[in-house]
Coordinates of C-alpha atoms in Angstrom, one line a residue:
Chain A
M40 CA -0.5 0.2 -0.1
L41 CA 2.4 2.3 1.3
I42 CA 4.7 1.3 -2.1
N43 CA 1.9 1.8 -4.4
F44 CA 1.5 5.1 -2.5
A45 CA 5.4 5.4 -3.4
R46 CA 4.9 5.3 -7.1
L47 CA 1.8 8.1 -7.3
V48 CA 4.7 10.5 -5.6
A49 CA 7.2 9.1 -8.2
N50 CA 4.7 10.3 -10.9
E51 CA 4.2 14.0 -9.2
N52 CA 8.4 14.2 -9.0
M53 CA 8.8 13.0 -12.1
K54 CA 6.2 15.5 -13.7
V55 CA 7.7 18.0 -11.2
Y56 CA 11.5 17.7 -12.2
Y57 CA 11.2 16.7 -16.0
R58 CA 10.2 20.5 -17.0
V59 CA 13.2 22.6 -17.8
R60 CA 11.9 25.7 -15.6
T61 CA 12.3 23.5 -12.2
W62 CA 16.1 22.7 -13.5
V63 CA 16.1 27.0 -13.9
M64 CA 15.0 28.2 -10.8
L65 CA 16.5 25.2 -9.2
S66 CA 20.0 27.1 -10.7
L67 CA 18.9 30.0 -9.5
L68 CA 18.3 29.3 -5.8
L69 CA 21.9 27.7 -6.0
L70 CA 23.8 30.5 -8.4
F71 CA 22.5 33.4 -5.7
N72 CA 23.5 31.2 -2.8
A73 CA 26.6 30.9 -4.0
A74 CA 26.6 34.8 -5.4
M75 CA 25.5 36.7 -1.8
P76 CA 28.5 35.6 0.1
A77 CA 31.3 36.4 -3.2
M78 CA 29.1 40.0 -3.5
L79 CA 29.9 40.2 0.5
Y80 CA 33.4 39.3 0.6
W81 CA 34.4 41.7 -2.9
T82 CA 33.1 44.6 -0.4
N83 CA 35.5 43.7 2.5
A84 CA 32.9 43.6 5.1
P85 CA 34.1 42.0 8.6
M86 CA 31.9 39.5 8.8
D87 CA 31.8 35.9 9.7
V88 CA 30.6 32.8 8.5
W89 CA 27.2 32.8 9.9
T90 CA 26.3 36.6 9.6
V91 CA 27.3 36.3 5.6
F92 CA 25.0 33.0 5.7
T93 CA 22.5 34.7 7.8
W94 CA 22.1 38.0 5.2
T95 CA 22.2 35.1 2.4
E96 CA 19.4 33.3 3.9
S97 CA 17.3 36.5 4.3
F98 CA 17.9 37.2 0.4
T99 CA 17.4 33.6 -1.1
I100 CA 14.5 32.9 1.3
Y101 CA 12.6 34.7 -1.4
L102 CA 13.8 32.8 -4.4
S103 CA 12.2 29.3 -2.4
A104 CA 9.3 31.5 -1.5
I105 CA 8.5 32.2 -5.1
F106 CA 9.8 28.9 -7.0
T107 CA 7.7 26.7 -4.1
V108 CA 4.8 29.0 -4.6
I109 CA 5.0 28.3 -8.9
I110 CA 5.3 24.7 -8.1
A111 CA 2.4 24.7 -5.4
A112 CA -0.1 26.9 -7.6
D113 CA 1.0 24.6 -11.1
I114 CA 0.7 21.0 -9.2
V115 CA -2.9 21.0 -10.2
A116 CA -4.0 23.8 -11.7
G117 CA -1.3 22.4 -14.6
E118 CA -3.5 19.4 -14.5
F119 CA -6.7 21.1 -15.6
A120 CA -5.4 23.9 -17.4
G121 CA -3.1 20.4 -19.9
G122 CA -6.9 18.3 -19.8
T123 CA -4.6 16.0 -17.8
I124 CA -6.5 16.0 -14.8
K125 CA -8.9 13.7 -16.6
L126 CA -6.8 10.8 -17.5
L127 CA -4.9 11.1 -14.3
L128 CA -8.7 10.7 -11.9
I129 CA -9.9 7.9 -14.2
R130 CA -6.9 5.7 -12.2
P131 CA -8.0 3.2 -9.6
W132 CA -7.4 5.9 -6.9
S133 CA -9.0 8.0 -4.5
R134 CA -8.9 11.4 -5.0
G135 CA -7.8 12.2 -1.9
K136 CA -4.5 10.3 -2.4
I137 CA -3.8 11.8 -5.6
L138 CA -4.1 15.2 -3.9
L139 CA -1.7 13.7 -1.1
S140 CA 0.6 12.5 -3.7
K141 CA 0.8 16.4 -5.1
F142 CA 1.3 17.5 -1.7
V143 CA 4.0 15.3 -0.6
S144 CA 5.6 16.0 -3.4
L145 CA 5.4 19.7 -3.2
C146 CA 6.8 19.0 0.6
L147 CA 9.9 17.3 -1.2
F148 CA 10.8 20.0 -3.5
L149 CA 10.2 22.5 -0.4
L150 CA 12.8 20.3 1.6
L151 CA 14.9 20.3 -1.8
C152 CA 15.0 24.2 -1.7
A153 CA 16.0 24.6 2.1
A154 CA 18.6 22.1 1.3
I155 CA 20.2 23.6 -1.6
T156 CA 20.1 27.0 0.6
A157 CA 21.8 25.2 3.5
V158 CA 24.6 23.5 1.5
A159 CA 25.7 26.4 -0.8
G160 CA 25.1 29.4 1.4
I161 CA 27.1 27.5 4.1
T162 CA 29.3 26.1 1.9
A163 CA 30.3 29.2 -0.3
S164 CA 30.4 31.0 3.1
L165 CA 32.8 29.1 4.4
L166 CA 35.0 28.8 1.6
L167 CA 35.4 32.7 1.4
F168 CA 34.8 33.6 5.4
S169 CA 36.1 31.0 7.3
G170 CA 39.4 32.2 8.4
N171 CA 37.2 35.8 9.9
T172 CA 36.3 35.6 13.0
G173 CA 34.6 39.1 12.6
F174 CA 32.2 40.4 15.0
A175 CA 30.6 37.3 16.3
N176 CA 28.7 36.5 18.9
S177 CA 28.5 40.9 19.1
S178 CA 25.9 42.8 18.6
G179 CA 24.7 42.4 14.9
G180 CA 26.4 39.1 14.5
S181 CA 25.1 35.8 14.3
S182 CA 25.3 32.4 16.1
M183 CA 25.8 29.2 13.8
D184 CA 22.6 27.7 16.0
S185 CA 20.5 31.6 15.2
S186 CA 21.3 31.2 11.9
L187 CA 20.5 27.3 11.2
L188 CA 17.0 28.4 13.4
L189 CA 16.3 31.2 10.7
L190 CA 16.7 28.8 7.7
L191 CA 14.3 27.0 9.3
T192 CA 12.0 29.1 10.5
D193 CA 11.8 31.2 7.2
T194 CA 11.2 27.4 5.6
I195 CA 8.0 27.1 7.9
Q196 CA 6.9 30.2 6.5
V197 CA 7.7 29.4 3.1
F198 CA 5.3 26.2 3.6
V199 CA 2.8 28.1 4.8
I200 CA 2.7 30.5 1.9
S201 CA 3.2 27.5 -0.8
L202 CA 0.2 25.5 1.0
I203 CA -2.0 28.9 0.5
A204 CA -0.6 28.8 -3.1
F205 CA -1.8 25.0 -3.4
M206 CA -4.9 25.5 -2.6
L207 CA -6.1 28.4 -4.4
S208 CA -4.4 26.6 -7.0
T209 CA -7.1 23.4 -6.2
V210 CA -10.2 25.3 -5.9
F211 CA -9.9 28.3 -8.6
R212 CA -7.9 25.6 -10.9
S213 CA -5.8 29.0 -11.8
S214 CA -2.3 29.4 -11.4
G215 CA -2.0 32.7 -11.8
L216 CA -4.2 34.0 -9.3
A217 CA -3.1 31.1 -7.0
I218 CA 1.0 32.6 -7.6
G219 CA -0.8 36.0 -7.1
L220 CA -2.8 36.0 -4.2
S221 CA -0.2 33.9 -2.1
L222 CA 2.9 36.1 -3.0
L223 CA 0.5 39.5 -2.1
F224 CA -0.2 38.0 1.2
L225 CA 4.0 37.2 1.8
F226 CA 4.2 40.4 0.8
T227 CA 1.8 42.2 2.5
K228 CA 1.0 40.3 5.4
D229 CA 3.2 43.3 7.4
I230 CA 0.8 45.6 6.8
F231 CA -2.2 43.8 7.3
S232 CA -0.6 42.8 11.1
F233 CA -0.3 46.5 11.6
I234 CA -3.9 47.6 10.8
F235 CA -5.2 44.6 12.7
N236 CA -3.3 45.0 15.7
P237 CA -4.0 43.0 17.9
E238 CA -3.5 46.1 20.5
R239 CA -6.9 47.4 19.2
F240 CA -8.3 44.4 18.5
E241 CA -8.6 41.5 20.4
W242 CA -9.7 38.8 17.8
A243 CA -6.6 39.9 15.8
K244 CA -4.1 37.7 17.5
Y245 CA -6.1 34.4 16.1
L246 CA -5.1 36.1 12.3
L247 CA -2.6 33.7 10.6
F248 CA -0.6 37.0 9.5
L249 CA 0.8 37.5 12.7
H250 CA 2.1 33.9 12.9
T251 CA 3.9 33.0 9.9
D252 CA 7.2 34.3 10.9
L253 CA 8.5 32.6 14.1
S254 CA 11.9 34.2 14.0
G255 CA 10.5 36.8 16.6
Y256 CA 10.8 34.0 18.9
L257 CA 14.6 33.2 18.4
K258 CA 15.4 36.8 20.1
S259 CA 12.5 37.1 22.7
P260 CA 10.5 33.6 23.9
V261 CA 7.3 36.2 23.9
G262 CA 5.9 36.7 20.7
P263 CA 4.9 40.3 19.3
W264 CA 1.5 40.7 21.7
G265 CA 2.1 38.8 24.3
V266 CA 1.8 35.5 22.9
G267 CA 3.8 32.5 23.4
L268 CA 5.7 30.5 20.5
G269 CA 3.1 27.3 21.3
F270 CA 0.0 29.7 20.6
S271 CA 1.8 30.9 17.3
I272 CA 2.4 26.9 16.4
T273 CA -1.4 26.3 17.4
I274 CA -2.4 28.9 14.9
L275 CA -0.2 27.6 12.3
V276 CA -1.3 24.3 12.7
V277 CA -5.1 25.3 13.0
Y278 CA -4.8 27.4 9.7
C279 CA -2.5 24.5 7.5
L280 CA -5.2 22.1 8.8
L281 CA -8.1 24.0 7.7
F282 CA -6.4 24.7 4.0
I283 CA -5.8 21.2 3.4
L284 CA -9.5 20.0 4.6
I285 CA -10.7 22.8 1.5
S286 CA -8.2 21.8 -0.4
W287 CA -9.4 17.8 -0.2
M288 CA -13.3 18.8 -0.1
V289 CA -12.9 20.9 -3.3
F290 CA -10.5 18.7 -4.8
A291 CA -12.7 15.0 -4.4
K292 CA -16.3 16.7 -4.7
R293 CA -15.7 18.7 -7.9
D294 CA -16.9 17.5 -11.3
V295 CA -14.6 17.5 -14.1
E296 CA -15.8 19.5 -16.9
A297 CA -14.9 20.5 -20.4
Chain B
M92 CA -47.2 -7.1 12.8
P93 CA -46.8 -4.6 9.8
N94 CA -42.8 -5.9 10.3
I95 CA -43.6 -9.5 9.2
L96 CA -45.7 -7.8 6.6
S97 CA -43.3 -5.7 4.9
L98 CA -40.6 -8.7 5.4
V99 CA -43.0 -10.8 3.4
L100 CA -43.2 -7.9 1.3
I101 CA -39.7 -7.3 0.8
M102 CA -39.2 -11.4 0.2
Y103 CA -42.1 -11.7 -2.2
N104 CA -40.2 -8.1 -4.3
V105 CA -37.0 -10.6 -3.9
E106 CA -38.3 -13.3 -5.3
I107 CA -39.7 -11.5 -8.3
F108 CA -36.0 -10.1 -8.7
M109 CA -34.6 -13.3 -8.6
V110 CA -36.9 -14.8 -11.3
H111 CA -36.6 -11.7 -13.3
R112 CA -33.1 -11.8 -13.4
Q113 CA -33.0 -15.5 -13.8
G114 CA -34.6 -15.1 -16.9
R115 CA -32.6 -12.6 -18.2
I116 CA -29.8 -14.6 -17.8
D117 CA -30.9 -17.4 -19.5
Q118 CA -31.8 -15.2 -22.1
M119 CA -28.5 -14.2 -22.9
K120 CA -26.2 -16.7 -21.4
Q121 CA -24.1 -14.1 -20.0
E122 CA -24.1 -11.2 -17.4
P123 CA -23.8 -7.6 -18.6
L124 CA -20.3 -6.5 -17.9
V125 CA -21.9 -3.1 -17.7
S126 CA -25.1 -1.6 -16.3
L127 CA -26.5 1.4 -16.0
V128 CA -29.1 1.6 -14.2
G129 CA -31.3 4.5 -14.3
V130 CA -28.4 7.4 -14.3
T131 CA -29.3 10.6 -14.3
K132 CA -27.6 13.8 -14.4
K133 CA -28.7 17.4 -12.8
I134 CA -26.8 20.3 -12.4
S135 CA -29.0 22.8 -10.9
S136 CA -32.4 22.4 -12.4
K137 CA -30.9 21.3 -15.5
V138 CA -31.1 17.7 -16.7
L139 CA -28.2 16.5 -18.9
V140 CA -29.1 12.6 -18.8
D141 CA -31.9 11.8 -18.0
N142 CA -32.8 8.1 -16.5
V143 CA -30.6 6.8 -18.9
T144 CA -30.5 2.7 -18.4
F145 CA -28.6 -0.1 -20.6
D146 CA -26.4 -3.0 -20.6
I147 CA -23.1 -3.7 -22.4
M148 CA -22.2 -7.2 -22.8
P149 CA -18.5 -9.2 -22.6
G150 CA -16.8 -8.4 -25.9
Q151 CA -19.6 -6.3 -27.1
I152 CA -18.6 -2.8 -29.5
F153 CA -21.9 -0.4 -27.9
G154 CA -21.4 2.6 -29.9
F155 CA -23.3 5.7 -28.5
L156 CA -24.6 8.0 -31.1
G157 CA -26.0 11.4 -30.6
P158 CA -25.7 15.3 -31.3
N159 CA -23.3 17.5 -29.7
G160 CA -24.5 18.1 -26.3
A161 CA -27.4 15.5 -26.1
G162 CA -25.1 14.3 -22.6
K163 CA -22.7 11.6 -24.3
T164 CA -19.8 13.0 -22.7
T165 CA -21.8 13.4 -19.7
T166 CA -22.2 10.0 -19.4
I167 CA -19.2 8.9 -20.5
R168 CA -17.8 11.2 -17.9
M169 CA -19.8 9.5 -14.9
M170 CA -18.6 5.9 -15.8
V171 CA -15.1 6.8 -15.4
G172 CA -15.9 8.6 -11.9
L173 CA -15.3 12.7 -13.0
M174 CA -18.6 13.2 -12.5
S175 CA -20.5 12.3 -9.4
I176 CA -24.1 11.1 -10.4
T177 CA -27.0 12.7 -9.1
Q178 CA -29.5 9.8 -9.7
G179 CA -28.7 6.0 -10.6
D180 CA -25.7 3.9 -10.6
I181 CA -23.5 2.2 -13.2
I182 CA -22.2 -1.1 -12.3
I183 CA -18.7 -2.6 -14.0
G184 CA -17.8 -6.3 -13.6
G185 CA -20.3 -5.9 -10.5
Y186 CA -18.6 -2.6 -8.8
S187 CA -20.3 0.1 -8.3
I188 CA -18.6 3.0 -9.3
R189 CA -20.5 5.0 -6.4
K190 CA -20.0 2.8 -3.7
N191 CA -16.6 1.0 -5.3
Y192 CA -14.8 3.3 -7.2
E193 CA -11.8 1.5 -7.4
Q194 CA -12.6 -1.9 -7.9
A195 CA -14.6 -0.3 -10.9
A196 CA -12.3 2.2 -12.1
T197 CA -9.5 -1.2 -12.5
Q198 CA -11.4 -2.8 -15.0
I199 CA -11.9 0.6 -17.6
G200 CA -9.0 2.2 -19.8
A201 CA -10.3 5.2 -21.4
I202 CA -9.8 8.2 -23.4
V203 CA -12.6 11.3 -22.6
E204 CA -12.4 13.4 -25.5
N205 CA -9.4 14.4 -27.1
P206 CA -5.8 12.5 -25.5
E207 CA -4.1 15.1 -23.4
M208 CA -0.8 13.9 -22.4
Y209 CA 1.9 15.5 -20.6
K210 CA 3.4 17.7 -23.7
Y211 CA 7.0 18.0 -21.6
L212 CA 7.4 14.3 -21.1
S213 CA 8.2 11.8 -23.8
G214 CA 5.6 9.4 -25.0
Y215 CA 7.5 6.7 -23.5
N216 CA 7.3 8.7 -19.0
N217 CA 3.2 9.2 -19.8
L218 CA 2.6 5.4 -19.9
K219 CA 5.4 4.9 -17.4
H220 CA 3.5 7.5 -15.6
F221 CA 0.3 5.8 -15.8
A222 CA 1.5 2.0 -15.6
R223 CA 2.9 3.0 -12.0
M224 CA -1.0 4.2 -11.2
M225 CA -1.8 0.4 -11.6
K226 CA -1.2 -3.0 -10.3
G227 CA 1.0 -5.0 -12.5
I228 CA 2.4 -3.1 -15.7
T229 CA 6.0 -4.3 -16.5
K230 CA 7.8 -2.9 -18.7
A231 CA 7.7 -5.6 -20.9
R232 CA 4.1 -4.7 -21.6
I233 CA 4.7 -1.2 -22.2
D234 CA 6.7 -2.5 -24.9
E235 CA 4.1 -4.7 -26.0
V236 CA 1.4 -2.0 -26.2
V237 CA 3.9 0.8 -28.1
E238 CA 4.3 -2.1 -30.2
L239 CA 1.2 -2.3 -30.9
V240 CA -0.2 1.3 -31.7
G241 CA 2.9 1.3 -33.8
L242 CA 4.6 4.4 -32.3
G243 CA 8.2 2.8 -32.6
K244 CA 10.9 4.9 -31.7
R245 CA 8.9 8.1 -32.0
I246 CA 7.9 6.8 -28.2
H247 CA 11.2 8.8 -27.1
E248 CA 10.3 12.1 -28.0
K249 CA 8.5 14.7 -26.3
V250 CA 4.6 14.5 -26.7
S251 CA 4.7 18.1 -27.9
T252 CA 6.6 17.1 -31.1
Y253 CA 3.6 14.9 -32.2
S254 CA 1.3 14.7 -34.5
L255 CA -2.9 14.7 -33.7
G256 CA -3.0 10.9 -35.0
M257 CA 0.2 10.3 -32.8
R258 CA -1.4 11.6 -29.4
Q259 CA -4.3 9.5 -30.4
R260 CA -2.0 6.5 -31.0
L261 CA -0.8 7.6 -27.7
G262 CA -3.9 7.9 -25.7
V263 CA -5.1 4.5 -27.3
A264 CA -1.6 3.0 -25.6
Q265 CA -2.3 4.7 -22.3
A266 CA -5.9 3.0 -22.6
L267 CA -5.0 -0.4 -22.8
L268 CA -2.1 -0.6 -20.7
H269 CA -3.8 -2.5 -17.8
R270 CA -5.8 -4.7 -20.4
P271 CA -8.6 -3.5 -19.3
K272 CA -12.1 -5.2 -19.5
L273 CA -13.9 -1.9 -20.6
L274 CA -12.6 0.1 -23.3
I275 CA -13.8 3.6 -23.3
L276 CA -13.4 5.7 -26.3
D277 CA -15.2 9.1 -26.8
E278 CA -15.2 10.4 -29.9
P279 CA -12.2 9.0 -31.0
T280 CA -12.3 9.3 -34.6
N281 CA -11.9 13.3 -34.6
G282 CA -9.1 13.8 -36.3
L283 CA -8.2 10.8 -37.5
D284 CA -7.9 10.1 -41.3
P285 CA -9.7 7.5 -43.4
Q286 CA -7.0 5.1 -42.8
G287 CA -6.2 5.7 -39.3
I288 CA -10.5 5.1 -38.8
R289 CA -10.2 1.9 -40.3
E290 CA -7.2 0.6 -38.7
L291 CA -8.9 1.9 -35.3
R292 CA -11.9 -0.2 -36.5
D293 CA -10.0 -3.1 -37.1
Y294 CA -7.9 -2.9 -34.1
L295 CA -11.4 -3.0 -32.1
R296 CA -12.7 -6.0 -33.9
R297 CA -9.6 -7.4 -32.6
L298 CA -9.6 -6.6 -29.2
T299 CA -13.0 -7.7 -28.6
Q300 CA -12.7 -11.2 -30.5
E301 CA -9.0 -12.3 -29.0
E302 CA -9.7 -10.2 -25.7
G303 CA -12.6 -10.1 -24.8
T304 CA -12.9 -6.7 -24.0
S305 CA -16.1 -4.5 -24.4
V306 CA -15.6 -1.2 -26.3
F307 CA -17.8 1.9 -25.9
V308 CA -17.4 4.2 -28.1
S309 CA -19.2 7.4 -28.6
S310 CA -19.6 9.4 -31.8
H311 CA -21.9 11.7 -33.6
L312 CA -21.1 10.2 -36.8
L313 CA -23.6 7.7 -37.9
S314 CA -22.0 5.8 -40.5
E315 CA -18.7 5.4 -39.0
M316 CA -20.6 4.0 -36.3
E317 CA -22.6 1.7 -38.4
Q318 CA -19.6 0.4 -39.9
M319 CA -18.0 -0.1 -36.2
C320 CA -20.6 -1.4 -33.3
D321 CA -22.3 -4.0 -32.7
T322 CA -24.9 -2.2 -31.1
I323 CA -26.4 1.3 -31.6
G324 CA -27.5 3.4 -28.3
V325 CA -29.3 6.8 -29.6
I326 CA -29.0 9.7 -27.1
R327 CA -31.4 12.8 -27.7
H328 CA -31.7 15.6 -25.1
G329 CA -30.4 13.6 -22.5
K330 CA -32.4 10.9 -23.1
L331 CA -32.0 7.1 -24.2
I332 CA -34.4 6.9 -27.1
D333 CA -33.5 3.8 -29.0
I334 CA -30.8 0.8 -28.3
R335 CA -30.5 -1.5 -31.7
R336 CA -28.6 -4.3 -32.4
L337 CA -26.5 -4.3 -35.3
R338 CA -24.8 -7.1 -35.5
T339 CA -25.0 -10.8 -34.3
A340 CA -22.6 -12.2 -31.9
E341 CA -20.6 -14.2 -34.4
G342 CA -20.0 -10.4 -36.0
E343 CA -22.1 -10.8 -39.0
R344 CA -24.6 -8.2 -40.0
M345 CA -28.4 -8.4 -38.7
Y346 CA -30.8 -8.0 -41.1
E347 CA -34.0 -6.0 -40.0
E348 CA -36.3 -7.1 -43.1
T349 CA -36.3 -9.2 -45.6
A350 CA -38.2 -9.2 -48.8
F351 CA -39.4 -11.6 -50.9
T352 CA -40.9 -11.4 -54.4
V353 CA -44.1 -13.1 -55.6
N354 CA -46.5 -13.1 -58.2
D355 CA -49.1 -11.9 -56.5
V356 CA -47.9 -8.9 -53.3
E357 CA -51.7 -8.4 -51.4
A358 CA -52.6 -12.1 -51.5
A359 CA -49.6 -13.0 -49.6
A360 CA -49.9 -9.9 -47.3
A361 CA -53.0 -11.2 -46.7
L362 CA -52.2 -14.8 -46.2
L363 CA -49.5 -13.2 -43.9
E364 CA -51.5 -10.6 -41.4
D365 CA -50.6 -12.3 -38.0
I366 CA -47.1 -11.5 -38.5
Q367 CA -47.8 -8.2 -39.9
A368 CA -46.1 -8.7 -42.8
T369 CA -46.3 -5.2 -45.5
A370 CA -46.4 -5.1 -49.3
R371 CA -44.0 -2.4 -50.7
D372 CA -42.4 -1.5 -53.8
H373 CA -44.4 -4.8 -55.5
Q374 CA -42.6 -7.0 -53.1
L375 CA -43.7 -8.4 -49.5
M376 CA -41.8 -7.1 -46.2
V377 CA -41.6 -9.3 -43.1
R378 CA -39.2 -8.9 -40.3
G379 CA -37.7 -12.7 -38.4
D380 CA -35.1 -14.6 -38.0
Q381 CA -34.0 -17.6 -40.7
N382 CA -36.0 -20.2 -39.2
M383 CA -39.4 -18.0 -39.5
I384 CA -38.1 -16.6 -42.9
A385 CA -38.0 -20.4 -44.0
D386 CA -41.5 -20.8 -42.4
I387 CA -43.1 -18.1 -44.3
N388 CA -41.3 -19.2 -47.7
A389 CA -43.3 -23.0 -47.0
R390 CA -46.6 -20.9 -45.9
L391 CA -46.4 -18.8 -49.0
V392 CA -45.4 -22.4 -51.5
G393 CA -48.1 -24.1 -49.5
A394 CA -50.8 -21.6 -50.5
G395 CA -50.0 -21.6 -53.9
L396 CA -48.4 -18.7 -54.5
R397 CA -44.9 -18.4 -56.6
V398 CA -41.7 -17.1 -54.8
Y399 CA -39.5 -15.8 -57.1
A400 CA -36.8 -14.1 -54.8
I401 CA -35.9 -14.2 -50.7
Q402 CA -33.7 -11.1 -50.0
P403 CA -32.4 -9.7 -46.6
V404 CA -32.9 -5.8 -47.1
T405 CA -31.0 -4.1 -45.2
R406 CA -31.7 0.1 -45.0
S407 CA -29.4 2.2 -43.5
L408 CA -29.2 3.6 -40.4
E409 CA -29.7 6.9 -41.1
D410 CA -33.1 5.9 -42.6
Q411 CA -34.3 4.0 -39.8
F412 CA -33.7 6.6 -37.5
M413 CA -35.0 9.3 -40.0
E414 CA -38.2 7.1 -39.3
M415 CA -38.2 6.9 -36.0
T416 CA -37.6 10.2 -35.2
G417 CA -40.5 11.7 -37.4
G418 CA -37.9 13.1 -40.3
E419 CA -35.7 15.0 -37.7
S420 CA -31.8 13.5 -37.9
V421 CA -30.4 12.1 -35.3
V422 CA -27.0 13.9 -35.7
D423 CA -26.2 17.1 -36.5

C-alpha cells in the first residue's frame, strides 16, 4: 500500500523534475546562494561565516518562496489547464490520495530548496569567510544556531505560503491567481498585521498574518503581542489543517468538466 | 405485525427480482459487464442525462450516438468517475462506481475527449506515469503496447512534437496498458484520417474477439458507428431513445427485414396478416430470423403462391432513425 503510494509520489516528482523550468529555478537558487557570499566578500566587510550565511539566506528565502509557490500553484491547476486531469483521475485511486501525493511532492520540493540554501550558502560562506572572526557573538552578528534556526523558521513560513498557493490552485484551477494571491499575502502580511493589531482588536491575535514568521521567537520567548511560541504554532497548525481540508473537499467533490 | 408484513413483501419482491434476473441470464447466457441503471445527471435544475438505462455485454462494441450536447460526454464522465451521479448507479464488472470506485475503475481504460497527455514528457514517460498508477504492469507490457499502436522509436520523443494522430495512438496505448475489460473511447475518430479510422476499427474488432474486451464508443457520425458497432444506443436531449442490435454474436450483420418477391403481393400480405407482413414496392416485407423466413416461404408456397426471390434488406441506420424520429435527424 505504502509502496504503491510512493509510486504516485514518484509520478508527481517526474512531472516536476522533467521540466526545464524546475531546473532553471533550482540553478538560480544555487547561483544566488553562492553569489551572495561572493558579493559580500568583495565589499571587504568584516563579517564572520554565520552572519554572511544569515544575510544570504534572508535574501534567497524569497527565491525559495517564489519558486515553491510556482510549483504549488501549478501542481493541481496545471493538470486542469492541460486537460491531463481527466486521465489522472480515471485511475483506480481515490482523489484524496492523488491530492496527497501532489502535496507530498510539493513538500519534497520545499525541502530540496531548503537543502540547496543550506549546503550552497554555508559552503560558499565557509570558503570565503572561514578565517574571519568578524563580530561574531557581538551585536549584529549571528551564531551557527541562530542562523540555522532562522532557516528553519523561514522554511516554515514558505511552507505556509505555498500551502495557501496549493489551496488556491485547487479551488480556482488557475495557477496565475494562486501565485498572485499567495505572494501578495507574503509581501503584504506586515501591513495587515499593523492594521489588525491585537492591541486594538482582541480577536486579531487569531489571524494568520501575525504568526507565519516565527523568527521573532529567536530573539525573545514572548511574541510581539504577548503570545507565546506554543500559541503561534497552534494557530499555524489549525490554519494549515483548514487549508488542507478545503483543498481536499473541493478536489474530491468537484465534477471534472470540459 | 407490520414488520412481518413488510418482511413478506420484501421477500416477495426479492423473489420476483430473482426470477426476473434468472430469466434474463437464461436469455442472454451472460452477465452484462456494464449496467447503467436509471442514471441521471442534474446540474442545478438542468437535466443533462435523464434516466438512462442500458447494459453492455462482454466482447461487445457498443456505440453511443447522438448530436453534440445530447449528453454523451456527460454519461461517459459519470462512467469513469469524473462526474458525480445525481441518481441511479453504474455497475462495472459487479462493482458500483459510486460505492466501490477503485475496484470499478481498475476495469476501465478510457480516453475522454481529446487524449491530452503531458506534453513536456516523452510518450514513453507518459505511459510509465500511467503504468505506475495500476497494478502489475511490466516494462515488457509497455513495450508491447507501444508496438501495438505503432509509435515505434518516436515513443522516446516529447509529446509536444507529436501530430494529432500520434497523440490519439498514445491515448489508445495508455487506455490499453492494464488490459481493461472495458475500453471507453469518446469521439475516437476525431482528427483521424480515413486510414486511421479503418485501422482503429480493425483493431477494436480484434480486441473484442481475442481478448473479450467490451468497447464503449461515442460518436456523432452515424455511418462510422454503423460500420464499427454491434449495438447502438441513441441519445437525444439526455434521453436514451433507442437501442438497436446491428450484428450477431459472430459479427455478422443482422438484417432488419427480408423481402419476398412473389407473383401476387396483395394475396401474400393477406395470408401473412398474423405476422404483420407489409407490401412495399411490389415486394412483401417481413421481419424475423432464418427459421421464420423458411416457415413463411413454406406457407407461401403451400398457399399456391409463386416465390421468385427472398432477399435480406438492409436499410441504412440513417433511414431507420429518420423514420423513428419523424424526419428529424438524430445527428447534427
